[in-house]
């Protein structure tokens, strides 16, 4: 396997980390609904010249899967993105990245429920480890704070977990549906569906919440071009060259890269609870990915 193949998922994660930083910067500049809406507009404008003609030729297949594509757009492009921007209003970029890195674990857990896959030892132990690490993280080093009303838990952490769950469900449903729609056409239709879902919320925004100016335009540009189009291209190429399992391992780099960017650009502080809680959570994710022995054996019972 050429080493250059590994650049695709690595650069995709670099762009993803950059998007977390952009989400945090956008929190004080523009409404989460507005930036989600604008980035979808930008994606469709840039993709239309290349996608519309083949999409029209493939319209019969698109009609066959339009419900699945609409649900995919809701989960991956509307809910995940808007919840991420909303989470950035009340939590740090580092926390956001650590919670996002739980997506592989959440995907494995949802695969048991939705796809009927076997529960593995790694999934069980890794899930418990990740949960404990997450509690330590959001409790700022005090797990007991989670149980106290005055604990240091931010709404943003819960919203980010919901966003990660939404994206994990998106991935699991894609595996279940096995749609035979070309990738770029699927992304385009998902963006249309997400835009339609965001439009009513966008129209209800108060004046000034959706301003386009020198501060917000670069954020929208990065979200639409860097995070939506370039990131998707790099990830798709990485999956083609390395396979989905190898690519998913790169998600574990997201907290590290985001923390570095947050220190450089947002002047966030790194605390021990970030390292301990994030490290324990990521160790759980790695266990889930690498320890695939079934927890239950129909003939022998529990391992």
Short mmCIF file of C-alpha atoms in Angstrom, two decimals:
data_model
loop_
_atom_site.label_atom_id
_atom_site.label_comp_id
_atom_site.label_asym_id
_atom_site.label_seq_id
_atom_site.Cartn_x
_atom_site.Cartn_y
_atom_site.Cartn_z
CA UNK A 1 0.00 0.00 0.00
CA UNK A 2 1.65 3.34 -1.05
CA UNK A 3 2.23 5.71 1.87
CA UNK A 4 0.55 8.48 -0.14
CA UNK A 5 -2.75 6.59 0.26
CA UNK A 6 -2.71 7.45 3.96
CA UNK A 7 -2.59 11.15 3.15
CA UNK A 8 -6.24 11.10 2.04
CA UNK A 9 -7.85 10.23 5.41
CA UNK A 10 -5.19 12.22 7.31
CA UNK A 11 -5.88 15.42 5.35
CA UNK A 12 -9.61 14.78 5.71
CA UNK A 13 -9.20 14.72 9.51
CA UNK A 14 -7.08 17.88 9.35
CA UNK A 15 -9.98 19.59 7.54
CA UNK A 16 -12.44 18.12 10.07
CA UNK A 17 -10.38 19.53 12.94
CA UNK A 18 -10.38 22.87 11.15
CA UNK A 19 -14.16 22.68 10.91
CA UNK A 20 -14.43 22.25 14.69
CA UNK A 21 -12.40 25.45 15.08
CA UNK A 22 -14.62 27.21 12.54
CA UNK A 23 -17.70 26.02 14.47
CA UNK A 24 -16.31 27.60 17.62
CA UNK A 25 -15.47 30.86 15.80
CA UNK A 26 -18.92 30.93 14.22
CA UNK A 27 -20.63 30.64 17.61
CA UNK A 28 -20.09 34.33 18.32
CA UNK A 29 -20.56 35.53 14.73
CA UNK A 30 -23.61 33.89 13.16
CA UNK A 31 -26.61 31.76 14.03
CA UNK A 32 -26.05 27.95 13.82
CA UNK A 33 -29.12 27.72 11.59
CA UNK A 34 -27.78 30.44 9.27
CA UNK A 35 -24.29 28.99 8.77
CA UNK A 36 -25.75 25.51 8.18
CA UNK A 37 -28.16 26.98 5.61
CA UNK A 38 -25.49 29.05 3.84
CA UNK A 39 -22.97 26.22 3.64
CA UNK A 40 -25.61 24.03 1.98
CA UNK A 41 -26.35 26.78 -0.55
CA UNK A 42 -22.64 27.06 -1.32
CA UNK A 43 -22.24 23.28 -1.70
CA UNK A 44 -25.13 23.11 -4.16
CA UNK A 45 -23.89 26.10 -6.17
CA UNK A 46 -20.41 24.62 -6.53
CA UNK A 47 -21.56 21.08 -7.30
CA UNK A 48 -24.45 21.86 -9.67
CA UNK A 49 -22.37 22.34 -12.86
CA UNK A 50 -20.79 18.90 -12.39
CA UNK A 51 -23.64 16.89 -10.89
CA UNK A 52 -26.94 18.08 -12.41
CA UNK A 53 -26.58 16.40 -15.81
CA UNK A 54 -25.58 12.93 -14.54
CA UNK A 55 -28.17 13.31 -11.77
CA UNK A 56 -30.91 13.88 -14.35
CA UNK A 57 -29.78 10.85 -16.32
CA UNK A 58 -29.98 8.81 -13.13
CA UNK A 59 -33.33 10.23 -12.01
CA UNK A 60 -35.10 6.84 -11.95
CA UNK A 61 -32.59 5.52 -9.42
CA UNK A 62 -32.79 8.74 -7.41
CA UNK A 63 -36.59 8.46 -7.20
CA UNK A 64 -36.19 4.92 -5.94
CA UNK A 65 -34.10 6.03 -2.97
CA UNK A 66 -35.40 9.55 -2.34
CA UNK A 67 -36.73 8.74 1.16
CA UNK A 68 -33.42 7.23 2.24
CA UNK A 69 -31.49 10.13 0.75
CA UNK A 70 -33.74 12.64 2.53
CA UNK A 71 -33.24 10.91 5.89
CA UNK A 72 -29.47 10.82 5.25
CA UNK A 73 -29.47 14.54 4.54
CA UNK A 74 -31.42 15.21 7.75
CA UNK A 75 -28.97 13.21 9.88
CA UNK A 76 -25.59 14.10 8.33
CA UNK A 77 -26.04 17.58 6.90
CA UNK A 78 -28.84 19.18 8.89
CA UNK A 79 -28.80 17.68 12.40
CA UNK A 80 -25.09 16.91 12.73
CA UNK A 81 -23.95 20.28 11.44
CA UNK A 82 -26.51 22.49 13.16
CA UNK A 83 -26.10 20.66 16.49
CA UNK A 84 -22.32 21.01 16.21
CA UNK A 85 -22.60 24.77 15.67
CA UNK A 86 -25.07 25.03 18.56
CA UNK A 87 -22.77 22.99 20.82
CA UNK A 88 -19.90 25.37 20.09
CA UNK A 89 -21.80 28.12 21.91
CA UNK A 90 -21.31 26.45 25.30
CA UNK A 91 -18.36 24.06 25.15
CA UNK A 92 -14.75 24.09 23.99
CA UNK A 93 -13.41 22.97 20.63
CA UNK A 94 -11.32 20.31 22.41
CA UNK A 95 -14.41 18.83 24.10
CA UNK A 96 -16.27 18.86 20.79
CA UNK A 97 -13.51 16.90 19.08
CA UNK A 98 -13.26 14.30 21.85
CA UNK A 99 -17.01 13.67 21.75
CA UNK A 100 -16.96 13.54 17.93
CA UNK A 101 -14.22 10.89 18.12
CA UNK A 102 -16.79 8.60 19.80
CA UNK A 103 -18.56 8.18 16.44
CA UNK A 104 -16.88 4.79 15.69
CA UNK A 105 -18.00 3.45 19.08
CA UNK A 106 -21.55 4.75 18.63
CA UNK A 107 -21.58 3.23 15.14
CA UNK A 108 -20.60 -0.17 16.55
CA UNK A 109 -23.31 0.01 19.22
CA UNK A 110 -25.99 1.08 16.74
CA UNK A 111 -24.92 -1.71 14.37
CA UNK A 112 -26.00 -4.21 17.05
CA UNK A 113 -29.48 -2.67 17.23
CA UNK A 114 -30.07 -1.75 13.58
CA UNK A 115 -28.06 -4.39 11.71
CA UNK A 116 -28.20 -7.23 14.21
CA UNK A 117 -24.43 -7.52 14.45
CA UNK A 118 -22.88 -9.49 17.33
CA UNK A 119 -21.86 -7.76 20.55
CA UNK A 120 -18.08 -8.01 20.89
CA UNK A 121 -15.77 -8.00 23.89
CA UNK A 122 -14.14 -4.82 22.56
CA UNK A 123 -17.52 -3.15 22.21
CA UNK A 124 -18.48 -3.96 25.80
CA UNK A 125 -15.22 -3.04 27.52
CA UNK A 126 -14.53 -0.17 25.12
CA UNK A 127 -18.01 1.24 25.64
CA UNK A 128 -17.61 1.27 29.41
CA UNK A 129 -14.15 2.86 29.14
CA UNK A 130 -15.36 5.54 26.72
CA UNK A 131 -18.36 6.34 28.89
CA UNK A 132 -16.19 6.68 32.00
CA UNK A 133 -13.71 8.88 30.12
CA UNK A 134 -16.52 11.06 28.81
CA UNK A 135 -17.96 11.51 32.32
CA UNK A 136 -14.50 12.48 33.58
CA UNK A 137 -14.10 14.95 30.72
CA UNK A 138 -17.45 16.73 31.00
CA UNK A 139 -17.17 16.73 34.80
CA UNK A 140 -13.82 18.55 34.47
CA UNK A 141 -12.00 15.79 36.33
CA UNK A 142 -14.82 15.07 38.79
CA UNK A 143 -17.17 12.27 37.76
CA UNK A 144 -19.36 13.13 40.75
CA UNK A 145 -20.06 16.51 39.14
CA UNK A 146 -22.17 14.72 36.56
CA UNK A 147 -24.60 13.74 39.31
CA UNK A 148 -24.77 17.18 40.87
CA UNK A 149 -27.06 19.92 39.61
CA UNK A 150 -24.28 22.48 39.97
CA UNK A 151 -21.73 20.35 38.16
CA UNK A 152 -19.54 21.85 35.46
CA UNK A 153 -21.29 20.14 32.57
CA UNK A 154 -22.10 22.27 29.57
CA UNK A 155 -25.16 21.88 27.40
CA UNK A 156 -22.74 21.89 24.46
CA UNK A 157 -21.27 18.54 25.52
CA UNK A 158 -24.73 16.93 25.45
CA UNK A 159 -25.57 18.55 22.11
CA UNK A 160 -22.26 17.33 20.65
CA UNK A 161 -22.99 13.80 21.84
CA UNK A 162 -26.40 14.01 20.14
CA UNK A 163 -24.69 15.24 16.97
CA UNK A 164 -22.22 12.32 17.09
CA UNK A 165 -25.14 9.91 17.56
CA UNK A 166 -26.87 11.42 14.53
CA UNK A 167 -23.78 10.93 12.35
CA UNK A 168 -23.25 7.38 13.60
CA UNK A 169 -26.86 6.50 12.79
CA UNK A 170 -26.32 7.97 9.31
CA UNK A 171 -23.37 5.64 8.73
CA UNK A 172 -25.24 2.58 9.98
CA UNK A 173 -28.31 3.31 7.85
CA UNK A 174 -26.11 3.70 4.76
CA UNK A 175 -24.78 0.19 5.39
CA UNK A 176 -28.31 -1.15 5.83
CA UNK A 177 -29.80 0.50 2.75
CA UNK A 178 -26.85 -0.20 0.40
CA UNK A 179 -28.04 2.44 -2.08
CA UNK A 180 -26.69 2.11 -5.61
CA UNK A 181 -26.50 5.87 -6.16
CA UNK A 182 -23.10 7.37 -7.14
CA UNK A 183 -21.49 9.07 -4.15
CA UNK A 184 -21.44 12.65 -5.45
CA UNK A 185 -25.05 12.41 -6.62
CA UNK A 186 -26.04 11.08 -3.19
CA UNK A 187 -24.24 13.97 -1.46
CA UNK A 188 -25.96 16.47 -3.76
CA UNK A 189 -29.46 15.09 -3.11
CA UNK A 190 -28.76 14.90 0.62
CA UNK A 191 -27.75 18.57 0.55
CA UNK A 192 -31.02 19.48 -1.19
CA UNK A 193 -33.01 17.57 1.44
CA UNK A 194 -31.07 19.18 4.28
CA UNK A 195 -31.57 22.63 2.75
CA UNK A 196 -35.32 22.06 2.51
CA UNK A 197 -35.37 21.03 6.17
CA UNK A 198 -33.35 24.06 7.28
CA UNK A 199 -35.32 26.60 5.22
CA UNK A 200 -38.28 27.07 7.64
CA UNK A 201 -35.88 27.62 10.56
CA UNK A 202 -33.81 30.05 8.48
CA UNK A 203 -36.88 32.13 7.58
CA UNK A 204 -37.78 32.46 11.28
CA UNK A 205 -34.39 33.87 12.27
CA UNK A 206 -34.40 37.38 13.77
CA UNK A 207 -32.77 40.25 11.89
CA UNK A 208 -28.99 40.22 12.22
CA UNK A 209 -28.67 36.52 13.03
CA UNK A 210 -27.85 35.64 9.43
CA UNK A 211 -25.55 38.51 8.49
CA UNK A 212 -23.12 38.05 5.59
CA UNK A 213 -20.03 40.17 6.22
CA UNK A 214 -16.25 40.07 6.33
CA UNK A 215 -16.35 38.02 9.51
CA UNK A 216 -18.89 35.37 8.51
CA UNK A 217 -18.11 34.85 4.79
CA UNK A 218 -14.72 33.11 5.38
CA UNK A 219 -16.35 30.81 7.94
CA UNK A 220 -19.11 29.89 5.49
CA UNK A 221 -16.53 29.44 2.72
CA UNK A 222 -14.49 27.00 4.79
CA UNK A 223 -17.60 25.12 5.90
CA UNK A 224 -18.91 24.75 2.36
CA UNK A 225 -15.69 24.16 0.41
CA UNK A 226 -13.18 22.75 2.89
CA UNK A 227 -15.44 20.83 5.23
CA UNK A 228 -18.18 19.67 2.85
CA UNK A 229 -16.60 19.18 -0.58
CA UNK A 230 -12.84 18.71 -0.08
CA UNK A 231 -13.25 16.67 3.09
CA UNK A 232 -15.82 14.41 1.40
CA UNK A 233 -13.56 13.92 -1.63
CA UNK A 234 -10.52 13.04 0.50
CA UNK A 235 -12.48 10.66 2.72
CA UNK A 236 -14.13 8.89 -0.21
CA UNK A 237 -10.75 8.44 -1.92
CA UNK A 238 -9.24 7.21 1.33
CA UNK A 239 -11.98 4.60 1.75
CA UNK A 240 -11.43 3.46 -1.85
CA UNK A 241 -7.69 3.02 -1.27
CA UNK A 242 -7.57 1.80 2.34
CA UNK A 243 -11.04 0.54 3.18
CA UNK A 244 -13.49 1.92 5.77
CA UNK A 245 -11.91 0.23 8.81
CA UNK A 246 -8.43 1.66 8.26
CA UNK A 247 -9.86 5.10 7.54
CA UNK A 248 -12.00 5.12 10.68
CA UNK A 249 -8.87 4.78 12.81
CA UNK A 250 -7.81 8.25 11.67
CA UNK A 251 -10.82 9.73 13.53
CA UNK A 252 -8.81 9.10 16.71
CA UNK A 253 -6.46 11.88 15.60
CA UNK A 254 -9.29 14.42 15.65
CA UNK A 255 -9.01 15.43 19.34
CA UNK A 256 -5.23 15.85 19.11
CA UNK A 257 -5.31 17.99 15.97
CA UNK A 258 -8.26 20.04 17.21
CA UNK A 259 -6.59 20.66 20.57
CA UNK A 260 -3.44 21.88 18.79
CA UNK A 261 -5.46 24.20 16.53
CA UNK A 262 -7.54 25.43 19.50
CA UNK A 263 -4.41 26.33 21.46
CA UNK A 264 -2.90 28.14 18.47
CA UNK A 265 -5.97 30.04 17.20
CA UNK A 266 -8.52 30.12 20.00
CA UNK A 267 -6.05 30.29 22.90
CA UNK A 268 -7.84 27.48 24.70
CA UNK A 269 -6.05 25.91 27.66
CA UNK A 270 -5.18 22.22 27.85
CA UNK A 271 -6.04 20.67 31.22
CA UNK A 272 -5.24 17.31 32.76
CA UNK A 273 -8.88 16.24 32.52
CA UNK A 274 -8.71 16.69 28.73
CA UNK A 275 -5.74 14.33 28.53
CA UNK A 276 -7.08 11.76 31.00
CA UNK A 277 -10.75 11.79 30.00
CA UNK A 278 -10.01 12.06 26.29
CA UNK A 279 -7.31 9.39 26.48
CA UNK A 280 -9.56 6.91 28.30
CA UNK A 281 -12.42 7.59 25.85
CA UNK A 282 -10.18 7.06 22.82
CA UNK A 283 -8.70 3.90 24.34
CA UNK A 284 -12.27 2.59 24.52
CA UNK A 285 -12.86 3.48 20.88
CA UNK A 286 -9.68 1.67 19.83
CA UNK A 287 -10.72 -1.42 21.81
CA UNK A 288 -14.05 -1.39 19.99
CA UNK A 289 -12.31 -1.26 16.62
CA UNK A 290 -9.59 -3.85 17.21
CA UNK A 291 -11.07 -6.44 19.61
CA UNK A 292 -13.73 -8.14 17.50
CA UNK A 293 -14.22 -11.41 19.44
CA UNK A 294 -17.96 -12.00 20.10
CA UNK A 295 -19.01 -11.60 23.72
CA UNK A 296 -21.56 -14.38 23.42
CA UNK A 297 -21.14 -17.75 21.77
CA UNK A 298 -24.31 -19.66 20.98
CA UNK A 299 -22.58 -22.94 21.92
CA UNK A 300 -20.40 -21.94 24.85
CA UNK A 301 -22.19 -18.94 26.37
CA UNK A 302 -20.27 -15.88 27.55
CA UNK A 303 -16.54 -15.78 26.78
#
